[in-house]
Amino acid sequence: MFKAEPARNAAAPSRIDGLRPKARIRDDAKKEAAIRKGVEAVYDSVGKDTFQGSLACLKTCRYMVSFGQSSGTPNPVPLSALAPKSFFLTRPSLMQYTSTRDELLETAGKVFANVASGVLRVRVNHKYPQSQAAQAHEDLENRGTSGSVVLIP
């Protein structure tokens, strides 16, 4: 629920709650996905614990974006596992999109323009004095944070 609430507030129609045992799909999202015969896209930031469930809730010919591994690296997936529903699976990394200074500046410019126009909202949900850096790291490791975490000098 802790991490699903920001997704709900951002109008994401379905969420996987990785904090629940076995990362089960939230009941309302599961019902909605069943009615719609799957979801359009999954953005999975958790990794190993949610990967198979994320694939299972996709519509045919839709996108799975795996970009995190807080629960560990997902197990290898044979290409044949994607074929029955013709899934698109990607594992993006920011470094490939910003490998040159020009790409970095262009991408950063787009992000800041979207923040300035209100398309993107920056949530700084946790601030720690620098003297509490160890606590900030512990909270991050225990998945006790969401949004940005800022250390204040």
C-alpha positions as semicolon CSV with decimal commas, in nm:
position;residue;x (nm);y (nm);z (nm)
1;M;0,000;0,000;0,000
2;F;0,284;0,239;0,091
3;K;0,426;0,242;-0,262
4;A;0,096;0,180;-0,443
5;E;-0,064;0,502;-0,316
6;P;0,161;0,738;-0,519
7;A;0,087;0,526;-0,829
8;R;-0,286;0,552;-0,761
9;N;-0,255;0,928;-0,714
10;A;-0,073;0,949;-1,049
11;A;-0,376;0,783;-1,213
12;A;-0,215;0,441;-1,266
13;P;-0,519;0,215;-1,305
14;S;-0,346;-0,100;-1,175
15;R;-0,066;-0,155;-0,931
16;I;0,137;-0,448;-0,805
17;D;0,198;-0,412;-0,436
18;G;0,546;-0,556;-0,384
19;L;0,524;-0,522;-0,007
20;R;0,249;-0,783;0,027
21;P;0,345;-1,148;0,069
22;K;0,450;-1,304;-0,262
23;A;0,388;-0,967;-0,429
24;R;0,029;-1,057;-0,516
25;I;-0,157;-0,826;-0,745
26;R;-0,383;-0,594;-0,547
27;D;-0,738;-0,727;-0,544
28;D;-0,890;-0,427;-0,722
29;A;-0,614;-0,427;-0,983
30;K;-0,652;-0,802;-1,035
31;K;-1,026;-0,766;-1,094
32;E;-0,970;-0,474;-1,327
33;A;-0,700;-0,662;-1,519
34;A;-0,925;-0,967;-1,551
35;I;-1,208;-0,755;-1,686
36;R;-0,977;-0,591;-1,938
37;K;-0,792;-0,919;-2,004
38;G;-0,465;-0,772;-1,888
39;V;-0,293;-0,439;-1,857
40;E;-0,136;-0,225;-2,129
41;A;0,209;-0,196;-1,973
42;V;0,397;-0,292;-1,660
43;Y;0,678;-0,084;-1,513
44;D;0,840;-0,317;-1,260
45;S;1,088;-0,156;-1,023
46;V;1,103;-0,446;-0,776
47;G;1,260;-0,726;-0,981
48;K;1,280;-1,091;-0,886
49;D;0,977;-1,110;-0,652
50;T;0,734;-0,944;-0,894
51;F;0,870;-1,027;-1,238
52;Q;0,657;-1,333;-1,319
53;G;0,340;-1,168;-1,183
54;S;0,414;-0,862;-1,393
55;L;0,436;-1,074;-1,708
56;A;0,121;-1,264;-1,614
57;C;-0,099;-0,954;-1,595
58;L;-0,009;-0,815;-1,940
59;K;-0,244;-0,806;-2,237
60;T;-0,125;-0,969;-2,558
61;C;0,133;-0,767;-2,754
62;R;0,204;-0,528;-2,465
63;Y;0,511;-0,396;-2,286
64;M;0,698;-0,508;-1,977
65;V;0,959;-0,261;-1,854
66;S;1,186;-0,406;-1,587
67;F;1,401;-0,129;-1,441
68;G;1,472;-0,222;-1,081
69;Q;1,597;-0,503;-0,868
70;S;1,530;-0,417;-0,507
71;S;1,426;-0,781;-0,446
72;G;1,709;-0,918;-0,659
73;T;1,779;-0,962;-1,028
74;P;1,494;-1,139;-1,210
75;N;1,565;-1,494;-1,320
76;P;1,659;-1,538;-1,687
77;V;1,362;-1,560;-1,924
78;P;1,381;-1,778;-2,233
79;L;1,262;-1,597;-2,545
80;S;1,007;-1,874;-2,599
81;A;0,831;-1,762;-2,277
82;L;0,743;-1,430;-2,444
83;A;0,603;-1,587;-2,761
84;P;0,255;-1,704;-2,647
85;K;0,142;-1,344;-2,595
86;S;0,404;-1,168;-2,811
87;F;0,528;-0,956;-2,520
88;F;0,782;-0,680;-2,558
89;L;1,036;-0,695;-2,275
90;T;1,294;-0,426;-2,209
91;R;1,549;-0,356;-1,938
92;P;1,638;0,011;-1,992
93;S;1,930;0,188;-1,834
94;L;1,964;0,564;-1,816
95;M;2,328;0,542;-1,922
96;Q;2,242;0,427;-2,276
97;Y;2,003;0,719;-2,322
98;T;2,253;0,977;-2,199
99;S;2,587;0,843;-2,319
100;T;2,699;1,178;-2,466
101;R;2,692;1,521;-2,306
102;D;2,449;1,645;-2,573
103;E;2,208;1,358;-2,499
104;L;2,235;1,426;-2,126
105;L;2,164;1,797;-2,170
106;E;1,872;1,729;-2,406
107;T;1,718;1,471;-2,173
108;A;1,770;1,686;-1,864
109;G;1,616;1,983;-2,046
110;K;1,304;1,777;-2,125
111;V;1,275;1,659;-1,766
112;F;1,310;2,010;-1,621
113;A;1,065;2,150;-1,878
114;N;0,811;1,885;-1,778
115;V;0,865;1,966;-1,409
116;A;0,823;2,340;-1,478
117;S;0,501;2,282;-1,676
118;G;0,354;2,054;-1,409
119;V;0,355;1,739;-1,625
120;L;0,596;1,582;-1,377
121;R;0,569;1,634;-1,003
122;V;0,875;1,602;-0,781
123;R;0,798;1,440;-0,448
124;V;1,059;1,483;-0,178
125;N;0,900;1,260;0,083
126;H;1,202;1,213;0,306
127;K;1,466;1,458;0,426
128;Y;1,750;1,357;0,656
129;P;2,027;1,567;0,807
130;Q;2,361;1,445;0,676
131;S;2,441;1,321;1,027
132;Q;2,158;1,065;0,979
133;A;2,289;0,928;0,648
134;A;2,313;0,578;0,796
135;Q;1,943;0,591;0,887
136;A;1,856;0,712;0,538
137;H;2,046;0,418;0,388
138;E;1,875;0,175;0,625
139;D;1,532;0,312;0,533
140;L;1,614;0,279;0,162
141;E;1,742;-0,077;0,204
142;N;1,430;-0,176;0,399
143;R;1,204;-0,023;0,130
144;G;1,071;0,224;0,385
145;T;1,080;0,520;0,148
146;S;0,907;0,639;-0,166
147;G;0,975;0,938;-0,385
148;S;1,299;1,125;-0,342
149;V;1,524;1,099;-0,040
150;V;1,739;1,405;0,027
151;L;2,034;1,444;0,263
152;I;2,064;1,798;0,401
153;P;2,423;1,917;0,477
